[in-house]
XYZ file of C-alpha atoms in Angstrom:
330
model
C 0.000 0.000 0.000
C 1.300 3.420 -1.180
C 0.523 6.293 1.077
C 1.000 10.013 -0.118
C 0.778 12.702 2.615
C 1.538 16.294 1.790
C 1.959 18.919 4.364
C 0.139 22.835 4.660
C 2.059 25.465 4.039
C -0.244 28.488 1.982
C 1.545 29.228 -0.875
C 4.377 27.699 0.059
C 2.030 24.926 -1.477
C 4.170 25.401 -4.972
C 7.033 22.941 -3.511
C 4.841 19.610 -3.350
C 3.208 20.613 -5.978
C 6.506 21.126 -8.172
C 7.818 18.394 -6.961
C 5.112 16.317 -8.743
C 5.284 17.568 -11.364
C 9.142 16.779 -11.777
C 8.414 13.057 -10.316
C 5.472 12.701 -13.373
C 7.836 14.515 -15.929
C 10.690 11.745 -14.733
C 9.033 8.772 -13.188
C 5.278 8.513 -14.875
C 5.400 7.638 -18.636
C 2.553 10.367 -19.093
C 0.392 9.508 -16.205
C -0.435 11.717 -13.618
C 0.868 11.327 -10.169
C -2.235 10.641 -8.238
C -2.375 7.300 -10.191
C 0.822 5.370 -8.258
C -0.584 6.046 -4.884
C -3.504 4.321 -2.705
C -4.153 6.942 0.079
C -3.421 10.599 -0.144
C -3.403 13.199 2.776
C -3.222 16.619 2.428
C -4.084 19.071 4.961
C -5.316 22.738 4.226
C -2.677 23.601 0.806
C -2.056 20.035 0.728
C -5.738 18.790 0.950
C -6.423 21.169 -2.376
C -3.565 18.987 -3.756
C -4.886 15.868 -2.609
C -8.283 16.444 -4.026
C -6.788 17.537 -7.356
C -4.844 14.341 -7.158
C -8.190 12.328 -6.519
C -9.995 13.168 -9.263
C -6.821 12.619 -11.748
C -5.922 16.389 -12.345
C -1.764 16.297 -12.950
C 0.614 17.764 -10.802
C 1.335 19.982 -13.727
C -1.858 21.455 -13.744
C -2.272 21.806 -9.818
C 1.493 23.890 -9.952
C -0.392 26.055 -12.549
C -3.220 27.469 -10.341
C -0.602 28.531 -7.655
C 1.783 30.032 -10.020
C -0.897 31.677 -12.018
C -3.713 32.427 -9.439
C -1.045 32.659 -6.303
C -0.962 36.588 -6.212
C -4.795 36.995 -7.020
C -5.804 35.234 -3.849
C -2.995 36.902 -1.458
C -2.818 40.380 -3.227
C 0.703 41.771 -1.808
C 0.581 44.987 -0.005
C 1.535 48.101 -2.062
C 5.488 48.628 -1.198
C 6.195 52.483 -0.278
C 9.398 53.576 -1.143
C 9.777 56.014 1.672
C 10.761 54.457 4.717
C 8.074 56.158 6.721
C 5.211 55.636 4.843
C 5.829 52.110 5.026
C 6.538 52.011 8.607
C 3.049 53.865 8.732
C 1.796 51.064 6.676
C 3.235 48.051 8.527
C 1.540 49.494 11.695
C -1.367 49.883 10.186
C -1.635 46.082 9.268
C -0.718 45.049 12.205
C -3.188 46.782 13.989
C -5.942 45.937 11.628
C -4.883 42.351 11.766
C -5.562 42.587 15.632
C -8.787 42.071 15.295
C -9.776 40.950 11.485
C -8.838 38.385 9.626
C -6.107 39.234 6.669
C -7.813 38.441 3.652
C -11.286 37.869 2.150
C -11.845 34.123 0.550
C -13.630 35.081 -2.707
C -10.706 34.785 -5.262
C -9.846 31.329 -3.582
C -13.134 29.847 -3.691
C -13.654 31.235 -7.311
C -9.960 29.359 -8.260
C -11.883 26.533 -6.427
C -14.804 25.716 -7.814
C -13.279 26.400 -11.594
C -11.075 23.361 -10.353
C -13.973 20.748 -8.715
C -16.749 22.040 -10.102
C -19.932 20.329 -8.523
C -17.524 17.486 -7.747
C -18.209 15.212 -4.564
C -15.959 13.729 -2.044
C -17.560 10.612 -3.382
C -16.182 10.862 -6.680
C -12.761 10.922 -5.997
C -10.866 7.515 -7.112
C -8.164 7.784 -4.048
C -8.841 7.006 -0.616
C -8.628 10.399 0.962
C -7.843 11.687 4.723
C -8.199 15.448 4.651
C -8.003 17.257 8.109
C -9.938 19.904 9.582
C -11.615 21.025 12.762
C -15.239 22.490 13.826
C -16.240 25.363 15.836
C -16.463 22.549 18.682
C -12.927 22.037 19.326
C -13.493 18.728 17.377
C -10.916 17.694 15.496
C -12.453 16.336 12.270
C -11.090 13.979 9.114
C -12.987 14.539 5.401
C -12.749 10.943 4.426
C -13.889 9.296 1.480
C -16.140 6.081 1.430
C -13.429 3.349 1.469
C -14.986 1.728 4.759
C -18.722 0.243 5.319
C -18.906 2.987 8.121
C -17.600 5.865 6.529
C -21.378 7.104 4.913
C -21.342 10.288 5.318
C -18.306 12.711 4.109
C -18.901 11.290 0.922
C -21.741 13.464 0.100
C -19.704 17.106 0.993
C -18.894 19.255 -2.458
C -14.860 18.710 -2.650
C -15.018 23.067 -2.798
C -16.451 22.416 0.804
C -13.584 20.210 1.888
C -10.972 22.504 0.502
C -12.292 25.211 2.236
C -12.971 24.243 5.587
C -9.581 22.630 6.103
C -7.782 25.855 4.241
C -9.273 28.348 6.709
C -6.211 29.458 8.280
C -6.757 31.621 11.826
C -6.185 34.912 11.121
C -5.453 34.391 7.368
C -9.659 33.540 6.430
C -12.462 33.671 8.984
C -13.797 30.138 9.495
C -15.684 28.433 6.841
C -19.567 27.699 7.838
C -20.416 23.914 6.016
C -23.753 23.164 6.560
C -24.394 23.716 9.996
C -20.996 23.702 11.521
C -17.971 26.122 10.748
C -14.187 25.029 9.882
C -11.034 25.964 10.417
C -7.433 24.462 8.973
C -6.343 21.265 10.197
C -2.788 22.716 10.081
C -3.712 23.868 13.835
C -3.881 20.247 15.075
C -2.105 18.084 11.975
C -0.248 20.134 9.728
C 1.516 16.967 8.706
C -1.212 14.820 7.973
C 0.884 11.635 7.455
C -0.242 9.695 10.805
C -3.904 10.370 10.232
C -3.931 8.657 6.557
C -1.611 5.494 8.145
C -4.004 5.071 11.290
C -6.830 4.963 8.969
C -4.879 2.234 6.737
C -4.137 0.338 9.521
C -8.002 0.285 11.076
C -9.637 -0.243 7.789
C -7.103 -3.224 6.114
C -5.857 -6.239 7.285
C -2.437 -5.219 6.019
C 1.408 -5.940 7.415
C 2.703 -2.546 8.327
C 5.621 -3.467 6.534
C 3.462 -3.202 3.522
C 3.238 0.184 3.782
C 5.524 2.711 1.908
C 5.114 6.537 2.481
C 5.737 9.658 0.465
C 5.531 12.614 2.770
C 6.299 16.372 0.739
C 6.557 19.169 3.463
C 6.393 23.022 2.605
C 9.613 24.295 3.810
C 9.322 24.390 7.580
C 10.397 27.484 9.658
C 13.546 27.046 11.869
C 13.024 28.120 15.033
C 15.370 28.669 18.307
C 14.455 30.013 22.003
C 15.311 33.740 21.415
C 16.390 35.669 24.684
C 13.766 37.563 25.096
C 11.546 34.040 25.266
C 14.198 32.366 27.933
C 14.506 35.429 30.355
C 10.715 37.203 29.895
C 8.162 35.469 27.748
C 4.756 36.739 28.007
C 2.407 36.598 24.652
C 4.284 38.962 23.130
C 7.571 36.936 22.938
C 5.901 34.232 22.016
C 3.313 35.560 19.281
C 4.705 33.354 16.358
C 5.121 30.255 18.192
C 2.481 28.317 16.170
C 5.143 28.125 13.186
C 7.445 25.994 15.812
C 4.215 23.915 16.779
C 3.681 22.858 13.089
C 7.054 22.151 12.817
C 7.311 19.932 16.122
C 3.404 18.709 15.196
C 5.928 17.782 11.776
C 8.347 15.894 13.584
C 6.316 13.742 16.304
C 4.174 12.870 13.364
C 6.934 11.542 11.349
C 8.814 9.829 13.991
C 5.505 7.914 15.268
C 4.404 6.627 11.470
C 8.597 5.524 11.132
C 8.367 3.561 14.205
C 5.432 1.755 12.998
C 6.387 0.873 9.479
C 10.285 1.311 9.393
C 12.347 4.573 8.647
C 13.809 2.443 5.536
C 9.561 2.491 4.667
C 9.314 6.713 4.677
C 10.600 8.969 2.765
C 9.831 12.929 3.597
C 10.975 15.777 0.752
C 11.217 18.671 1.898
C 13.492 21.594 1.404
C 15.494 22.813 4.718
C 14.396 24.753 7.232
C 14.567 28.159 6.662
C 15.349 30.946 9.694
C 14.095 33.922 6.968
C 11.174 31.703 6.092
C 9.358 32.214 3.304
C 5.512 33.432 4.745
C 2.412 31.782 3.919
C 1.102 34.480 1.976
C 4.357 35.319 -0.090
C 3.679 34.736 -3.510
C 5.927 36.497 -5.297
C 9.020 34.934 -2.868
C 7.570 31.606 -3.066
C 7.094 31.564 -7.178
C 10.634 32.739 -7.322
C 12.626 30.579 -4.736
C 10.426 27.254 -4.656
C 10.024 25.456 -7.953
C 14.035 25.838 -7.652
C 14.154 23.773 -5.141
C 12.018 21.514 -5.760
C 14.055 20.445 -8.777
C 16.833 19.713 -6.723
C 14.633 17.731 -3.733
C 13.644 15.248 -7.206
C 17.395 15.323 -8.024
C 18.549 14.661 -4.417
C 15.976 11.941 -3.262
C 15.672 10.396 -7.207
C 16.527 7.111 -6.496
C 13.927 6.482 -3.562
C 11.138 8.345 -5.515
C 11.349 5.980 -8.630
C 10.236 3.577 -6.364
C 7.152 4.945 -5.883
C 5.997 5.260 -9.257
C 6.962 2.403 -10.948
C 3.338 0.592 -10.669
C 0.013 2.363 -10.970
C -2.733 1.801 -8.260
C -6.216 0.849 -9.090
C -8.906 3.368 -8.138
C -10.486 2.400 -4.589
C -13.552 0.063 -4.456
C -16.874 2.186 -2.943
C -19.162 1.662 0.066
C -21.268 4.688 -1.247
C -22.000 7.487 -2.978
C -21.479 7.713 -6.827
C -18.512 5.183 -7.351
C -20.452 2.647 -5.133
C -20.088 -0.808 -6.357
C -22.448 -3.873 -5.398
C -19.452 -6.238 -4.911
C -17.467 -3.700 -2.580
C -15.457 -5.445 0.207
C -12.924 -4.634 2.389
């Protein structure tokens, strides 16, 4: 069983995405990269992948929408050349982003539903594991129908999915579904790899050294215990210290799924940490710096990664919903 789980990361989304692309320009024989893998998690930047992945759109085409639609849904700030105007300025959004959330959703859920359409969870031909949480403090996972007791995700629009576990704090206000609203599942599994491997594991009878994993991260931030933390803290010292969660989230996630199907059995891509990080919202950095180095992650890890493409991966047999088949077992 083949396992693809892709990290959030905003824009910083280009780097799995290019990364793809080069492994179906080098591995695939003109097939798209969704094809070679059984599961796929993605959580908030990476669900959009993994949905895109589902439904047999090519990593190619996924890259596009960031690269081409990246600035459109985080519009950069005007840049004032005078040093005082834009100290004025950088106040001013920090005060405003106080108490409002950064950016309004439109232009992402137009980008959206030209992507998936009326498209269901229940149409997608991977097993999917998609993350998100509810205005509850329940942690929730948008799963397709590949279990008898999975009946009901199956029926949410995939635009619904993509937005409810994309609706970053302070970034989007929460997404309302139905009768419940959203919010990322970066907060709780940024790296989404343990949720899709739990789910393998309950649903198949399958030796976890059966299992192979793909995990593409977005370029974590690196992160040290400033002075100021050590000696005073308070909230102000510590006001960007859910980058170094997701990051830690990153690393206890990975080092639990390695334990229970082998280190030899993972392989994570991702580029190195960065102490000048690139931000979620920084299109213009991320288009310049990240399809670079995704070409060299391919390069570097080439050997490993041909071994998950080499064999295509049949779609996923239905419980219900659209693809529902009468001869469906587990």
């Amino acid at each position: 069983m083949r396992i693809l789980s892709i990290d959030g990361g905003g824009i910083r989304g280009i780097l799995p995405a290019a990364v793809l692309k080069h492994c179906e320009e080098r591995f695939c024989n003109g097939r798209t990269a969704g094809e070679f893998f059984d599961y796929i998690a993605g959580t908030s930047t990476g669900g959009i992948i993994a949905l895109g992945l589902s439904i047999g759109l090519s990593a190619k085409d996924i890259l596009a929408i960031y690269m081409e639609h990246g600035a459109e849904i985080f519009p950069p700030r005007r840049q004032y050349r005078n040093r005082t105007m834009h100290r004025l300025q950088s106040a001013w959004h920090f005060l405003r982003n106080l108490n409002q959330y950064k950016y309004e959703r439109e232009a992402l859920r137009r980008n959206l539903a030209a992507t998936f359409g009326e498209r269901l969870l229940g149409d997608a031909e991977r097993r999917l594991v998609i993350p998100s949480f509810d205005e509850y403090n329940e942690v929730h996972l948008f799963k397709t129908p590949h279990h008898r007791d999975y009946q009901r995700d199956w029926k949410e629009r995939m635009i619904d999915v993509a937005l409810s576990t994309s609706a970053a704090p302070t970034f989007y206000s929460t997404y309302r579904n139905g009768d419940r609203h959203f919010a990322d599942g970066g907060v709780w599994a940024n790296n989404p790899v343990m949720t899709a491997l739990v789910d393998a594991m309950a649903c198949y009878d399958i030796d976890r050294r059966n299992i192979r994993i793909l995990s593409l991260g977005c370029v974590e931030s690196d992160f040290a215990f400033s002075e100021d933390q050590m000696t005073k803290g308070g909230i102000w010292h510590w006001k960007e210290i859910i980058s170094s969660a997701m990051r830690l989230q990153s690393q206890n996630a990975l080092g639990q799924a390695g334990l229970l199907i082998g280190r030899d059995h993972l392989l994570r891509v991702d580029g190195e940490p960065m102490l000048d990080a690139i931000e979620l919202d920084d299109y213009y950095r991320a288009a310049a710096e990240l399809p670079a180095i995704a070409e060299r992650l391919v390069d570097l890890h080439s050997e490993r990664l041909t071994n998950f493409f080499g064999e295509q991966r049949p779609p996923f047999n239905a419980f219900h919903g659209p693809r529902h088949t009468a001869n469906t077992e587990l």
